[in-house]
């Protein structure tokens, strides 16, 4: 009987932390949000506004319009320098 109680207690110790974290955001989604915020911060520091930024599993997609190629390239570079970004899809159109 004591062995059974020990086994059940050990299982609870292993399972309970996982069950308690089911309602929390997954680390991946938090990473995506953090990366998006960092990309937006970099864009703002370079004076680039009005772009749509989406991040999914390390892939950043930039949409919107830029005044020239330099702005488009700068926006892509701003996204690439964020830690965790693996790929940048630069769909920015030149006006």
Short mmCIF file of C-alpha atoms in Angstrom, two decimals:
data_model
loop_
_atom_site.label_atom_id
_atom_site.label_comp_id
_atom_site.label_asym_id
_atom_site.label_seq_id
_atom_site.Cartn_x
_atom_site.Cartn_y
_atom_site.Cartn_z
CA UNK A 1 0.00 0.00 0.00
CA UNK A 2 2.84 2.39 0.83
CA UNK A 3 4.46 1.66 -2.53
CA UNK A 4 1.22 2.47 -4.32
CA UNK A 5 0.92 5.76 -2.46
CA UNK A 6 4.52 6.62 -3.33
CA UNK A 7 3.92 5.85 -6.99
CA UNK A 8 0.73 7.95 -7.06
CA UNK A 9 2.50 10.83 -5.28
CA UNK A 10 5.41 10.68 -7.71
CA UNK A 11 3.03 10.71 -10.67
CA UNK A 12 1.22 13.75 -9.27
CA UNK A 13 4.50 15.57 -8.83
CA UNK A 14 5.34 14.90 -12.48
CA UNK A 15 1.89 15.55 -13.96
CA UNK A 16 0.57 18.43 -11.84
CA UNK A 17 2.95 21.16 -13.12
CA UNK A 18 2.02 20.32 -16.72
CA UNK A 19 -1.69 20.38 -15.97
CA UNK A 20 -1.41 23.73 -14.22
CA UNK A 21 0.23 25.35 -17.24
CA UNK A 22 -2.39 24.34 -19.79
CA UNK A 23 -4.11 27.75 -19.75
CA UNK A 24 -0.91 29.75 -20.24
CA UNK A 25 0.40 30.98 -23.56
CA UNK A 26 2.84 28.66 -25.20
CA UNK A 27 6.45 29.86 -25.29
CA UNK A 28 6.29 29.94 -29.10
CA UNK A 29 3.41 32.44 -29.13
CA UNK A 30 5.16 34.60 -26.55
CA UNK A 31 8.29 34.52 -28.67
CA UNK A 32 6.30 35.59 -31.73
CA UNK A 33 4.79 38.50 -29.81
CA UNK A 34 8.17 39.57 -28.47
CA UNK A 35 9.73 39.37 -31.94
CA UNK A 36 6.90 41.43 -33.43
CA UNK A 37 7.35 44.09 -30.76
CA UNK A 38 11.10 44.20 -31.38
CA UNK A 39 10.63 44.52 -35.16
CA UNK A 40 8.15 47.36 -34.62
CA UNK A 41 10.59 49.07 -32.25
CA UNK A 42 13.40 48.80 -34.81
CA UNK A 43 11.16 50.18 -37.56
CA UNK A 44 10.09 53.11 -35.39
CA UNK A 45 13.72 53.90 -34.51
CA UNK A 46 14.41 54.17 -38.26
CA UNK A 47 11.36 56.39 -38.78
CA UNK A 48 9.41 53.73 -40.66
CA UNK A 49 5.71 53.64 -39.76
CA UNK A 50 2.48 52.29 -41.21
CA UNK A 51 3.69 48.79 -42.01
CA UNK A 52 1.88 45.61 -41.09
CA UNK A 53 4.14 43.19 -39.21
CA UNK A 54 3.23 39.55 -38.66
CA UNK A 55 5.40 36.92 -37.01
CA UNK A 56 4.75 33.20 -37.17
CA UNK A 57 7.25 30.69 -35.87
CA UNK A 58 10.23 32.92 -36.57
CA UNK A 59 9.02 34.09 -39.99
CA UNK A 60 8.36 37.83 -40.23
CA UNK A 61 6.06 39.13 -42.95
CA UNK A 62 6.15 42.83 -43.76
CA UNK A 63 3.29 44.40 -45.74
CA UNK A 64 2.56 47.97 -46.72
CA UNK A 65 4.11 50.80 -48.70
CA UNK A 66 7.46 52.58 -48.63
CA UNK A 67 8.61 55.77 -50.32
CA UNK A 68 11.70 54.15 -51.84
CA UNK A 69 13.82 51.02 -52.09
CA UNK A 70 16.08 52.15 -49.26
CA UNK A 71 13.13 52.22 -46.82
CA UNK A 72 12.02 48.78 -48.00
CA UNK A 73 15.50 47.36 -47.54
CA UNK A 74 15.92 49.05 -44.15
CA UNK A 75 12.62 47.55 -42.96
CA UNK A 76 13.76 44.09 -44.04
CA UNK A 77 17.07 44.59 -42.25
CA UNK A 78 15.28 45.78 -39.12
CA UNK A 79 13.33 42.53 -39.08
CA UNK A 80 16.36 40.33 -39.79
CA UNK A 81 18.40 41.68 -36.88
CA UNK A 82 15.82 40.59 -34.29
CA UNK A 83 16.92 37.58 -32.30
CA UNK A 84 14.93 34.46 -33.24
CA UNK A 85 13.90 35.64 -36.71
CA UNK A 86 14.69 32.92 -39.23
CA UNK A 87 13.09 34.34 -42.37
CA UNK A 88 11.75 37.68 -43.60
CA UNK A 89 9.08 37.96 -46.28
CA UNK A 90 9.25 41.56 -47.48
CA UNK A 91 6.00 42.34 -49.30
CA UNK A 92 6.49 46.10 -49.06
CA UNK A 93 5.55 48.00 -52.24
CA UNK A 94 7.34 51.12 -53.40
CA UNK A 95 5.05 54.11 -53.93
#
